[in-house]
Every structure is written in C-alpha cells, then in structure tokens.
Coordinates of C-alpha atoms in Angstrom, one line a residue:
M1 CA -77.8 51.5 1.9
A2 CA -74.2 51.1 0.7
V3 CA -71.0 48.8 2.7
L4 CA -68.2 50.2 3.8
T5 CA -64.7 48.4 3.1
P6 CA -61.4 49.4 5.1
P7 CA -59.1 51.0 3.3
P8 CA -55.6 49.1 1.8
S9 CA -52.8 48.7 3.8
A10 CA -50.1 51.0 3.6
T11 CA -47.5 48.4 3.5
A12 CA -48.9 45.7 1.6
P13 CA -50.8 46.2 -2.4
P14 CA -53.9 46.3 -2.7
D15 CA -53.6 42.4 -4.3
A16 CA -52.0 41.0 -1.2
P17 CA -53.4 37.7 0.1
S18 CA -54.6 38.7 4.0
P19 CA -52.9 35.0 6.0
P20 CA -55.4 32.4 7.4
T21 CA -56.8 33.1 11.3
G22 CA -54.5 31.4 13.4
S23 CA -51.5 30.3 10.6
P24 CA -48.2 31.3 12.9
P25 CA -45.7 34.5 11.5
R26 CA -43.3 33.6 8.9
T27 CA -39.6 33.2 9.7
E28 CA -36.9 33.3 8.3
P29 CA -34.8 30.5 8.1
A30 CA -31.7 30.2 10.0
G31 CA -28.4 31.1 8.0
R32 CA -25.4 28.5 7.6
G33 CA -23.4 29.9 10.8
G34 CA -26.4 28.3 13.2
A35 CA -27.6 31.6 14.7
R36 CA -30.8 33.4 13.2
G37 CA -29.7 35.4 10.2
T38 CA -26.2 35.2 10.7
P39 CA -24.1 34.8 7.8
A40 CA -21.2 31.7 8.1
R41 CA -17.5 33.0 8.9
P42 CA -14.4 31.6 7.5
G43 CA -11.9 33.4 10.0
L44 CA -13.7 31.6 12.6
A45 CA -13.5 28.6 11.0
L46 CA -9.9 29.5 10.7
A47 CA -9.1 30.8 13.8
G48 CA -11.1 27.6 15.6
A49 CA -9.0 25.0 13.3
A50 CA -5.8 26.6 14.6
L51 CA -6.2 26.9 17.8
C52 CA -7.1 23.6 17.9
V53 CA -3.7 22.5 16.0
L54 CA -1.6 24.6 18.6
A55 CA -4.0 23.0 21.1
A56 CA -2.5 19.1 19.7
V57 CA 0.6 19.8 19.3
L58 CA 1.6 21.2 23.0
L59 CA -0.7 18.2 25.1
G60 CA 1.2 16.1 22.4
F61 CA 5.1 17.5 23.2
A62 CA 3.6 17.2 26.8
A63 CA 2.7 13.3 26.5
N64 CA 5.6 12.6 24.1
L65 CA 7.7 13.7 26.8
T66 CA 6.3 11.8 29.7
V67 CA 3.7 9.1 29.8
V68 CA 3.0 7.7 25.9
G69 CA 7.3 8.8 25.4
H70 CA 7.8 5.8 28.2
L71 CA 5.2 3.7 27.1
Q72 CA 6.8 4.2 23.8
H73 CA 10.5 3.6 24.6
A74 CA 8.8 0.2 26.6
R75 CA 7.6 -1.4 23.5
D76 CA 10.4 -0.3 21.8
Q77 CA 12.4 -2.5 24.0
Q78 CA 11.0 -5.2 24.3
V79 CA 10.2 -5.6 20.3
A80 CA 14.3 -5.3 20.2
Y81 CA 15.0 -7.6 23.6
D82 CA 12.7 -10.6 21.1
E83 CA 14.9 -9.4 17.9
L84 CA 18.2 -10.1 19.8
R85 CA 16.9 -12.7 21.6
K86 CA 16.3 -14.6 18.3
Q87 CA 19.9 -13.5 16.3
L88 CA 21.6 -14.3 19.5
A89 CA 20.3 -18.0 19.7
E90 CA 20.9 -18.0 15.9
G91 CA 24.4 -16.7 15.8
T92 CA 23.5 -14.0 13.3
A93 CA 23.8 -11.3 16.2
P94 CA 26.1 -8.6 14.6
V95 CA 29.5 -8.2 15.9
G96 CA 30.8 -5.5 13.8
P97 CA 29.7 -2.6 11.3
L98 CA 27.6 -5.2 8.7
D99 CA 24.9 -7.7 9.3
N100 CA 24.9 -11.7 8.3
N101 CA 24.2 -10.4 5.2
G102 CA 27.0 -8.5 4.8
K103 CA 25.0 -5.0 4.2
E104 CA 25.7 -1.8 6.7
L105 CA 23.3 -2.5 10.2
A106 CA 19.9 -0.7 9.5
L107 CA 20.0 2.3 12.2
G108 CA 18.4 1.1 15.3
A109 CA 19.0 -2.4 14.6
P110 CA 19.6 -3.8 18.2
V111 CA 23.5 -5.0 18.9
A112 CA 24.0 -5.7 22.8
L113 CA 21.8 -6.0 26.0
L114 CA 23.2 -3.7 28.5
D115 CA 23.1 -4.4 31.8
I116 CA 24.0 -1.9 35.4
P117 CA 23.1 -3.9 38.3
A118 CA 23.8 -1.0 40.1
L119 CA 21.2 1.6 38.6
G120 CA 18.9 -1.6 37.9
V121 CA 19.3 -0.7 34.1
H122 CA 18.3 -3.4 31.6
E123 CA 18.0 -1.8 28.2
V124 CA 18.7 -3.2 24.5
V125 CA 21.6 -0.9 22.4
G126 CA 20.2 0.0 19.2
E127 CA 22.7 1.0 16.7
G128 CA 23.5 4.7 16.3
T129 CA 23.1 7.9 18.1
T130 CA 20.5 9.8 16.5
S131 CA 17.9 11.4 18.2
G132 CA 15.0 8.5 16.9
V133 CA 17.4 5.7 17.9
L134 CA 16.8 6.8 21.2
M135 CA 13.8 7.7 21.5
S136 CA 13.7 3.4 21.9
G137 CA 16.8 3.3 24.4
P138 CA 20.6 3.7 23.9
G139 CA 22.3 3.7 21.1
H140 CA 25.7 2.3 20.6
R141 CA 27.9 5.5 18.4
R142 CA 28.4 4.0 15.5
D143 CA 32.3 5.1 14.7
T144 CA 33.4 3.1 17.7
A145 CA 34.3 -0.3 18.3
L146 CA 31.1 -2.5 19.6
P147 CA 31.5 -4.0 23.4
G148 CA 34.2 -6.4 24.3
Q149 CA 36.3 -5.4 21.5
S150 CA 39.8 -3.4 21.5
G151 CA 39.3 0.1 21.6
T152 CA 36.4 2.4 23.1
A153 CA 33.1 1.7 22.7
V154 CA 30.5 5.2 22.7
I155 CA 26.7 4.6 24.6
M156 CA 25.0 7.2 24.5
G157 CA 21.1 6.9 26.4
R158 CA 18.3 9.7 27.4
Q159 CA 18.2 11.9 30.4
W160 CA 14.8 12.2 31.3
G161 CA 12.4 10.8 28.3
Y162 CA 11.4 7.8 26.5
G163 CA 12.2 5.7 29.7
S164 CA 15.1 8.0 31.0
P165 CA 17.3 4.9 31.0
F166 CA 20.4 7.1 32.2
S167 CA 18.6 9.6 34.3
H168 CA 20.9 8.1 37.2
L169 CA 24.4 7.7 35.7
D170 CA 26.2 10.1 38.0
R171 CA 25.2 8.4 40.6
L172 CA 27.2 4.9 39.5
P173 CA 30.0 4.0 42.3
D174 CA 33.4 3.8 40.9
N175 CA 34.1 -0.1 40.2
A176 CA 31.0 -1.0 39.8
T177 CA 30.4 -3.6 37.1
I178 CA 28.7 -2.8 33.9
T179 CA 28.0 -5.9 31.4
L180 CA 27.1 -5.9 27.8
M181 CA 25.9 -9.0 26.0
T182 CA 26.7 -8.4 22.7
G183 CA 27.3 -11.6 19.3
Q184 CA 30.9 -12.6 21.1
G185 CA 29.4 -13.4 24.5
K186 CA 29.5 -11.5 27.5
A187 CA 31.6 -8.1 28.5
E188 CA 32.2 -7.4 31.9
Y189 CA 33.2 -3.4 32.2
R190 CA 34.5 -2.2 35.5
V191 CA 34.1 1.9 36.3
T192 CA 37.1 3.7 36.0
G193 CA 35.5 7.4 37.0
I194 CA 32.8 10.2 35.6
R195 CA 33.2 13.2 33.5
R196 CA 31.8 16.4 33.7
A197 CA 32.7 19.4 30.6
G198 CA 36.4 20.3 32.2
D199 CA 37.7 17.7 33.7
E200 CA 40.7 15.8 32.5
L201 CA 40.5 13.2 30.0
P202 CA 41.6 9.1 30.6
P203 CA 45.0 8.6 29.7
P204 CA 45.4 7.0 26.3
S205 CA 44.6 3.5 25.2
G206 CA 47.0 0.7 25.3
G207 CA 46.3 -1.3 22.1
Q208 CA 44.7 -4.1 20.7
N209 CA 44.7 -5.9 24.1
E210 CA 42.6 -3.4 25.8
G211 CA 39.1 -1.9 25.7
R212 CA 37.4 0.4 27.2
L213 CA 33.0 2.0 27.2
T214 CA 32.1 5.2 27.4
L215 CA 28.5 6.3 28.6
I216 CA 27.3 9.3 27.3
T217 CA 23.9 11.2 28.6
A218 CA 23.2 14.5 29.0
T219 CA 23.7 17.1 32.2
G220 CA 21.1 19.7 34.1
A221 CA 17.8 20.6 34.7
P222 CA 14.9 17.9 33.7
Y223 CA 14.7 18.2 29.7
T224 CA 16.5 21.6 29.9
P225 CA 19.9 19.5 29.4
S226 CA 23.1 21.9 29.8
G227 CA 26.0 19.6 29.3
V228 CA 27.2 16.2 28.8
L229 CA 28.4 13.6 31.9
R230 CA 30.6 10.5 30.9
V231 CA 31.1 7.4 32.5
D232 CA 34.7 5.3 32.0
A233 CA 35.0 2.1 32.0
E234 CA 37.5 -0.8 31.3
L235 CA 36.9 -4.0 29.9
T236 CA 37.9 -6.9 32.7
T237 CA 37.2 -9.8 30.1
P238 CA 39.0 -11.1 27.4
V239 CA 39.0 -8.9 24.3
Q240 CA 37.4 -10.0 21.3
P241 CA 38.9 -9.9 17.3
S242 CA 37.1 -6.8 16.1
P243 CA 36.1 -7.2 12.4
P244 CA 37.5 -4.5 9.9
R245 CA 36.2 -1.3 8.8
E246 CA 36.3 1.1 6.4
R247 CA 35.7 4.1 7.8
R248 CA 37.6 5.9 10.1
S249 CA 36.7 7.8 13.2
G250 CA 34.3 10.5 13.1
W251 CA 32.8 10.1 10.0
I252 CA 29.5 10.1 11.6
G253 CA 27.2 13.6 10.8
S254 CA 26.0 15.9 13.2
A255 CA 22.9 14.1 13.8
E256 CA 24.7 11.8 16.4
E257 CA 26.7 13.5 18.2
A258 CA 26.6 14.3 21.7
L259 CA 23.2 16.4 22.3
K260 CA 22.2 17.5 18.5
G261 CA 19.0 17.3 17.3
D262 CA 18.1 15.6 13.6
G263 CA 18.2 17.8 11.4
G264 CA 16.0 15.0 8.9
A265 CA 12.6 15.6 11.5
W266 CA 11.4 18.4 9.2
L267 CA 9.6 16.4 6.2
A268 CA 7.5 14.0 8.6
V269 CA 7.0 17.9 10.6
F270 CA 5.9 19.2 8.1
L271 CA 3.8 16.8 6.5
W272 CA 2.0 15.3 9.8
T273 CA 1.1 19.6 10.7
Q274 CA -0.4 19.1 7.2
A275 CA -2.8 16.6 8.1
L276 CA -3.4 17.9 11.7
F277 CA -4.2 21.3 10.1
L278 CA -6.7 19.4 7.9
A279 CA -7.9 17.4 10.1
A280 CA -9.1 21.1 12.6
L281 CA -10.5 22.5 9.8
L282 CA -13.1 19.6 8.7
A283 CA -13.8 19.1 12.7
A284 CA -15.0 23.2 12.6
W285 CA -17.3 22.9 9.4
A286 CA -18.6 19.1 11.5
H287 CA -19.1 21.3 14.4
R288 CA -21.4 24.0 12.6
V289 CA -23.1 20.8 10.4
W290 CA -22.9 18.1 12.8
G291 CA -23.5 20.3 16.3
R292 CA -21.1 20.6 18.7
W293 CA -21.0 17.1 20.9
Q294 CA -21.3 15.0 17.7
A295 CA -18.6 16.6 15.7
W296 CA -16.0 16.7 19.2
I297 CA -17.1 13.4 19.7
C298 CA -15.1 12.0 16.1
A299 CA -12.6 14.9 16.1
V300 CA -11.3 14.8 19.1
P301 CA -9.2 11.1 18.8
V302 CA -8.0 12.5 15.2
L303 CA -6.4 15.3 16.9
A304 CA -4.9 13.4 19.5
A305 CA -3.7 11.2 16.9
L306 CA -2.5 13.6 14.9
G307 CA -1.4 16.1 17.6
L308 CA 1.2 12.7 19.1
A309 CA 2.5 12.1 15.3
V310 CA 3.4 16.2 15.0
S311 CA 4.8 16.1 17.9
G312 CA 6.8 12.7 17.7
A313 CA 8.5 13.9 14.5
A314 CA 9.6 17.4 16.5
T315 CA 11.0 15.6 19.2
R316 CA 13.5 14.4 17.1
L317 CA 14.5 18.1 16.4
L318 CA 15.4 18.7 20.1
P319 CA 18.8 17.5 21.8
N320 CA 18.9 13.4 21.7
L321 CA 20.3 12.9 25.4
L322 CA 16.4 15.3 26.5

C-alpha cells in the first residue's frame, strides 16, 4: 500500500529543515535606533544635541544674571576682602597704578573698600572696569586717581546683575557720606548731586588740593540699561599724595568705558560652546546605548556646568553696567 506525502512548501526549498515543535518564532534583531528594525538616524542625534546646547545656554544666562551670579559675586567679594585686609595689615596695599613690586596692577586686584551707609553698600573695589571685573564688584577706572588723592576718582558698578551693588544709587541723598579705605588710609566724601544724560556738569576741579569721586551705574528697566547715572561727591578729608602716572587720562580701551562689553570674551565663548556641543553629542549617544535615565543622570550635571560656563563668558560681551 502506497504512503502519501504532503507536497513541499511553495515558499521553502524541499530540503529546508522543519522548525521543531514548540519553538518560539524567529525575530529580527532590533536596529541600533532602539526600535525593531529601525535604523539609526544621525540627524535626530544632531537635532537633540542642538536642543540641549540651546537649553543649557538659555538656562545658564538666566542663572548667571540672577542666583548664580549673585553667589559668584558674594564669593569673589569674600576672597577680595581677605586679600585687601591682608595687604592693609602688611602695608602692601596699592596706592597707585603699580603694585608693591613695581608691576602694573592686574585687572580685578583689590584697591579699596567702599562703604555707603545710606544704602547699606559694603563692597571691595577692584582695579579696572571691564565687564569681567564688574562681575566681582565695583571697579576703579584705571585712568583716574585712586580714592583720597587729588583729582577725580571714578568707580563703576552694576545696576542689576552680579550682586547689583549700585542698584539704588539714584536714591542717594545730597550730603550723604561715602567712605573708602585704601592703602593711604580712610577717605570720606560728601555727595553733592546726581547727574543723568543732559544734566549740567559740575564745576572743574580747583587743583592739586581738591579731590572728587564719581560713582557710575546704568539707568533703565531691569537688565535693559538705557543710559548712565552719575553720583558726584567731594573729598572732606585731607588729600593724600599721588604717585606719578606715566599715562594720561583716557588711555584705557573701549571695554572699560561705561556700558561697553568685553570683546576679548569671544574666544572663551567659542571654546566653551565647542565643549558644550561635544558633551551634548555624547549625551545623545549615551541615550541610545545606555537608556534614557542612565544617560540623563550622567549628562545633566555636565551640561549644566558647561552651560553656565558658556553663558558666563557670553555675559562679558554685554554692557559692563548691566
């Protein structure tokens, strides 16, 4: 008696082995994109990295001009106060454009301690008025006399960002007292008036036996400076001797003038941006390899730190009295 056999499958070759009974069906391995059979898309990784960079920079700007900036200002002030107090105790505090070793004072070097009791201001004044120096506190314009000496000493400070030391300068009443402690001792000034754009200039100085002080900050809405405000004061304590100056008034660069940014910060912005973009690409790669939560736990602190660094460097490009 003949035995009937089923015909071979139309889709499988006659010699193909049959799958064992009860074996699970074969599946294709998942693609590198994480979904079954979905190929990786480099464009999505680049777009995600760009969004990470943008978010980190915007959040860094907001933090630098508010909470983080104020914390940085407080830290820098404490460091500068300790340094100035040490120099005053040792008798090495600067009394001119040169330090105790005969070298030109570095930008940001502490030169005086400013007190405005009517406003509750107690700040260390650094040398220079660039945007970077004014992040740490008020700055002394380098082409003017130091406080307590003959001539006009000019000190600039921020209106809103980085501690906002001069935010209420417009409320300073006439005859208010301003005190500055330098390497030559204590100098007291009496406020004579407040000037805005278009106001009459004070009368010229009377000579070598007269000292003046001008405090400068911005006017306008928060973080949108529209002009310059000046407070004039006259010295009421004896004039201190002034060391000779090799440079005349006005030799400073544009970055140290009122409402100017520091163009030298572009290189730092470029380098920090490159580092941030590379970190964002690595975060996108880690998201595909490790998983969402593992990648974010590792990437968020790095991206936040680099975002603060980029925005901090970019803030130096903004007006120094912001």
